[in-house]
Amino acid sequence: MTATHTVKLTANFERNLADVEAFLLEAEAPQAFDALLDELADTVIPNLERFPGMGRSFLERQTRSIEVANGIARLKQQLGALAQDGDLREYVMTNYLVLYARIKGSVYLLSIRHQRQLSFDFQALWAG
């Protein structure tokens, strides 16, 4: 039987959930937020409890700028200070992207975004 890992929500993840809820309410899709909570509870968290390495490695992404390369280096250093075997990974859902860390037998949900939240808001940028 596969060992079970503890999945913990960070304060940032909880803030992101509130942002997703506001985004979906503005899009007049409140039922989508309920579906997200169900998917997190019924699928994502149980999957990560059993298979914490299933997401793609965030730190092995191809860097296309010096700024990103420097940011990744800082993240690796910070993660190494927390745990030698720590890892940052991405869990790709149908409409959401979850960033999580594996540290010493625990999984920390760090961030979540709806795929449409990842795009630029040109109306807000060009308002006025």
PDB file of C-alpha atoms in Angstrom:
ATOM      1  CA  MET A   1       0.000   0.000   0.000  1.00  0.00           C
ATOM      2  CA  THR A   2       1.224   3.503  -0.846  1.00  0.00           C
ATOM      3  CA  ALA A   3       2.163   5.765   2.083  1.00  0.00           C
ATOM      4  CA  THR A   4      -0.182   8.664   2.695  1.00  0.00           C
ATOM      5  CA  HIS A   5       1.131  12.229   2.805  1.00  0.00           C
ATOM      6  CA  THR A   6      -0.543  15.079   4.658  1.00  0.00           C
ATOM      7  CA  VAL A   7      -1.946  17.815   2.396  1.00  0.00           C
ATOM      8  CA  LYS A   8      -2.039  21.296   3.915  1.00  0.00           C
ATOM      9  CA  LEU A   9      -3.540  24.511   2.551  1.00  0.00           C
ATOM     10  CA  THR A  10      -1.439  27.653   2.892  1.00  0.00           C
ATOM     11  CA  ALA A  11      -2.875  31.102   3.594  1.00  0.00           C
ATOM     12  CA  ASN A  12      -1.939  32.137   0.059  1.00  0.00           C
ATOM     13  CA  PHE A  13      -3.845  29.172  -1.389  1.00  0.00           C
ATOM     14  CA  GLU A  14      -6.913  30.177   0.624  1.00  0.00           C
ATOM     15  CA  ARG A  15      -6.601  33.779  -0.676  1.00  0.00           C
ATOM     16  CA  ASN A  16      -6.326  32.421  -4.207  1.00  0.00           C
ATOM     17  CA  LEU A  17      -9.513  30.389  -3.669  1.00  0.00           C
ATOM     18  CA  ALA A  18     -11.286  33.594  -2.656  1.00  0.00           C
ATOM     19  CA  ASP A  19      -9.960  35.274  -5.817  1.00  0.00           C
ATOM     20  CA  VAL A  20     -11.182  32.360  -7.945  1.00  0.00           C
ATOM     21  CA  GLU A  21     -14.597  32.563  -6.293  1.00  0.00           C
ATOM     22  CA  ALA A  22     -14.802  36.313  -7.009  1.00  0.00           C
ATOM     23  CA  PHE A  23     -13.685  35.693 -10.599  1.00  0.00           C
ATOM     24  CA  LEU A  24     -16.370  33.039 -11.098  1.00  0.00           C
ATOM     25  CA  LEU A  25     -19.073  35.183  -9.465  1.00  0.00           C
ATOM     26  CA  GLU A  26     -18.181  38.031 -11.826  1.00  0.00           C
ATOM     27  CA  ALA A  27     -18.421  35.567 -14.722  1.00  0.00           C
ATOM     28  CA  GLU A  28     -21.867  34.552 -13.392  1.00  0.00           C
ATOM     29  CA  ALA A  29     -20.730  30.970 -12.772  1.00  0.00           C
ATOM     30  CA  PRO A  30     -21.038  30.419  -8.992  1.00  0.00           C
ATOM     31  CA  GLN A  31     -21.779  26.718  -9.508  1.00  0.00           C
ATOM     32  CA  ALA A  32     -18.275  26.354 -11.004  1.00  0.00           C
ATOM     33  CA  PHE A  33     -16.766  27.297  -7.632  1.00  0.00           C
ATOM     34  CA  ASP A  34     -18.770  24.570  -5.887  1.00  0.00           C
ATOM     35  CA  ALA A  35     -17.547  22.117  -8.541  1.00  0.00           C
ATOM     36  CA  LEU A  36     -13.951  23.259  -7.906  1.00  0.00           C
ATOM     37  CA  LEU A  37     -14.279  22.649  -4.159  1.00  0.00           C
ATOM     38  CA  ASP A  38     -15.732  19.198  -4.851  1.00  0.00           C
ATOM     39  CA  GLU A  39     -12.894  18.362  -7.250  1.00  0.00           C
ATOM     40  CA  LEU A  40     -10.275  19.522  -4.759  1.00  0.00           C
ATOM     41  CA  ALA A  41     -11.814  17.440  -1.953  1.00  0.00           C
ATOM     42  CA  ASP A  42     -12.737  14.359  -3.991  1.00  0.00           C
ATOM     43  CA  THR A  43      -9.873  14.111  -6.494  1.00  0.00           C
ATOM     44  CA  VAL A  44      -6.923  16.494  -6.127  1.00  0.00           C
ATOM     45  CA  ILE A  45      -6.228  16.134  -2.403  1.00  0.00           C
ATOM     46  CA  PRO A  46      -6.659  12.319  -2.359  1.00  0.00           C
ATOM     47  CA  ASN A  47      -4.385  12.049  -5.427  1.00  0.00           C
ATOM     48  CA  LEU A  48      -1.683  14.169  -3.782  1.00  0.00           C
ATOM     49  CA  GLU A  49      -1.992  12.252  -0.514  1.00  0.00           C
ATOM     50  CA  ARG A  50      -1.171   9.033  -2.354  1.00  0.00           C
ATOM     51  CA  PHE A  51       0.990  10.274  -5.246  1.00  0.00           C
ATOM     52  CA  PRO A  52       2.657  13.578  -4.272  1.00  0.00           C
ATOM     53  CA  GLY A  53       5.106  13.418  -7.174  1.00  0.00           C
ATOM     54  CA  MET A  54       2.429  13.192  -9.847  1.00  0.00           C
ATOM     55  CA  GLY A  55       2.546  16.870 -10.859  1.00  0.00           C
ATOM     56  CA  ARG A  56       5.090  18.221 -13.297  1.00  0.00           C
ATOM     57  CA  SER A  57       8.237  19.754 -11.849  1.00  0.00           C
ATOM     58  CA  PHE A  58       8.024  23.538 -11.630  1.00  0.00           C
ATOM     59  CA  LEU A  59      11.766  23.990 -11.164  1.00  0.00           C
ATOM     60  CA  GLU A  60      12.642  22.072 -14.331  1.00  0.00           C
ATOM     61  CA  ARG A  61      10.685  24.394 -16.606  1.00  0.00           C
ATOM     62  CA  GLN A  62      12.606  25.911 -19.481  1.00  0.00           C
ATOM     63  CA  THR A  63      13.721  29.440 -18.659  1.00  0.00           C
ATOM     64  CA  ARG A  64      13.577  32.018 -21.423  1.00  0.00           C
ATOM     65  CA  SER A  65      14.941  35.050 -19.600  1.00  0.00           C
ATOM     66  CA  ILE A  66      17.634  35.888 -17.093  1.00  0.00           C
ATOM     67  CA  GLU A  67      14.956  37.178 -14.698  1.00  0.00           C
ATOM     68  CA  VAL A  68      13.183  33.820 -14.674  1.00  0.00           C
ATOM     69  CA  ALA A  69      16.476  31.936 -14.337  1.00  0.00           C
ATOM     70  CA  ASN A  70      17.399  34.115 -11.344  1.00  0.00           C
ATOM     71  CA  GLY A  71      13.943  33.609  -9.815  1.00  0.00           C
ATOM     72  CA  ILE A  72      14.189  29.832 -10.203  1.00  0.00           C
ATOM     73  CA  ALA A  73      17.648  29.883  -8.604  1.00  0.00           C
ATOM     74  CA  ARG A  74      16.258  31.836  -5.617  1.00  0.00           C
ATOM     75  CA  LEU A  75      13.342  29.409  -5.303  1.00  0.00           C
ATOM     76  CA  LYS A  76      15.715  26.435  -5.331  1.00  0.00           C
ATOM     77  CA  GLN A  77      17.838  28.077  -2.638  1.00  0.00           C
ATOM     78  CA  GLN A  78      14.817  28.867  -0.454  1.00  0.00           C
ATOM     79  CA  LEU A  79      13.385  25.386  -0.902  1.00  0.00           C
ATOM     80  CA  GLY A  80      16.784  23.832  -0.110  1.00  0.00           C
ATOM     81  CA  ALA A  81      16.872  25.810   3.137  1.00  0.00           C
ATOM     82  CA  LEU A  82      13.549  24.242   4.129  1.00  0.00           C
ATOM     83  CA  ALA A  83      14.357  20.679   3.104  1.00  0.00           C
ATOM     84  CA  GLN A  84      17.033  18.970   1.032  1.00  0.00           C
ATOM     85  CA  ASP A  85      14.451  16.774  -0.661  1.00  0.00           C
ATOM     86  CA  GLY A  86      11.834  19.542  -1.144  1.00  0.00           C
ATOM     87  CA  ASP A  87      10.201  19.971  -4.531  1.00  0.00           C
ATOM     88  CA  LEU A  88       7.844  22.417  -6.268  1.00  0.00           C
ATOM     89  CA  ARG A  89       5.318  20.878  -8.628  1.00  0.00           C
ATOM     90  CA  GLU A  90       2.288  21.839 -10.728  1.00  0.00           C
ATOM     91  CA  TYR A  91      -0.974  19.910 -10.740  1.00  0.00           C
ATOM     92  CA  VAL A  92      -2.865  20.615 -13.946  1.00  0.00           C
ATOM     93  CA  MET A  93      -6.636  20.377 -13.663  1.00  0.00           C
ATOM     94  CA  THR A  94      -9.107  20.900 -16.506  1.00  0.00           C
ATOM     95  CA  ASN A  95      -9.657  24.593 -15.749  1.00  0.00           C
ATOM     96  CA  TYR A  96      -7.173  25.273 -12.952  1.00  0.00           C
ATOM     97  CA  LEU A  97      -3.468  25.171 -12.214  1.00  0.00           C
ATOM     98  CA  VAL A  98      -2.295  24.305  -8.685  1.00  0.00           C
ATOM     99  CA  LEU A  99       1.235  24.982  -7.449  1.00  0.00           C
ATOM    100  CA  TYR A 100       2.325  22.805  -4.528  1.00  0.00           C
ATOM    101  CA  ALA A 101       5.432  21.958  -2.560  1.00  0.00           C
ATOM    102  CA  ARG A 102       6.530  18.577  -1.232  1.00  0.00           C
ATOM    103  CA  ILE A 103       8.473  19.020   1.982  1.00  0.00           C
ATOM    104  CA  LYS A 104       9.315  16.245   4.459  1.00  0.00           C
ATOM    105  CA  GLY A 105       6.323  13.988   3.836  1.00  0.00           C
ATOM    106  CA  SER A 106       3.814  16.814   3.563  1.00  0.00           C
ATOM    107  CA  VAL A 107       2.234  18.483   0.556  1.00  0.00           C
ATOM    108  CA  TYR A 108       1.585  22.230   0.814  1.00  0.00           C
ATOM    109  CA  LEU A 109      -0.925  23.719  -1.611  1.00  0.00           C
ATOM    110  CA  LEU A 110       0.638  27.087  -2.451  1.00  0.00           C
ATOM    111  CA  SER A 111      -1.428  28.624  -5.229  1.00  0.00           C
ATOM    112  CA  ILE A 112      -4.393  28.009  -7.518  1.00  0.00           C
ATOM    113  CA  ARG A 113      -5.568  29.933 -10.568  1.00  0.00           C
ATOM    114  CA  HIS A 114      -8.329  29.472 -13.104  1.00  0.00           C
ATOM    115  CA  GLN A 115      -6.843  29.161 -16.587  1.00  0.00           C
ATOM    116  CA  ARG A 116      -8.596  32.377 -17.652  1.00  0.00           C
ATOM    117  CA  GLN A 117      -7.113  34.242 -14.699  1.00  0.00           C
ATOM    118  CA  LEU A 118      -3.705  33.567 -16.186  1.00  0.00           C
ATOM    119  CA  SER A 119      -4.337  35.874 -19.131  1.00  0.00           C
ATOM    120  CA  PHE A 120      -3.996  39.625 -19.352  1.00  0.00           C
ATOM    121  CA  ASP A 121      -6.973  41.807 -18.490  1.00  0.00           C
ATOM    122  CA  PHE A 122      -6.690  44.226 -21.427  1.00  0.00           C
ATOM    123  CA  GLN A 123      -9.957  46.021 -20.597  1.00  0.00           C
ATOM    124  CA  ALA A 124      -8.615  47.004 -17.193  1.00  0.00           C
ATOM    125  CA  LEU A 125      -5.207  47.915 -18.618  1.00  0.00           C
ATOM    126  CA  TRP A 126      -6.671  50.169 -21.317  1.00  0.00           C
ATOM    127  CA  ALA A 127      -9.586  51.627 -19.319  1.00  0.00           C
ATOM    128  CA  GLY A 128      -9.776  55.395 -19.311  1.00  0.00           C
TER     129      GLY A 128
END
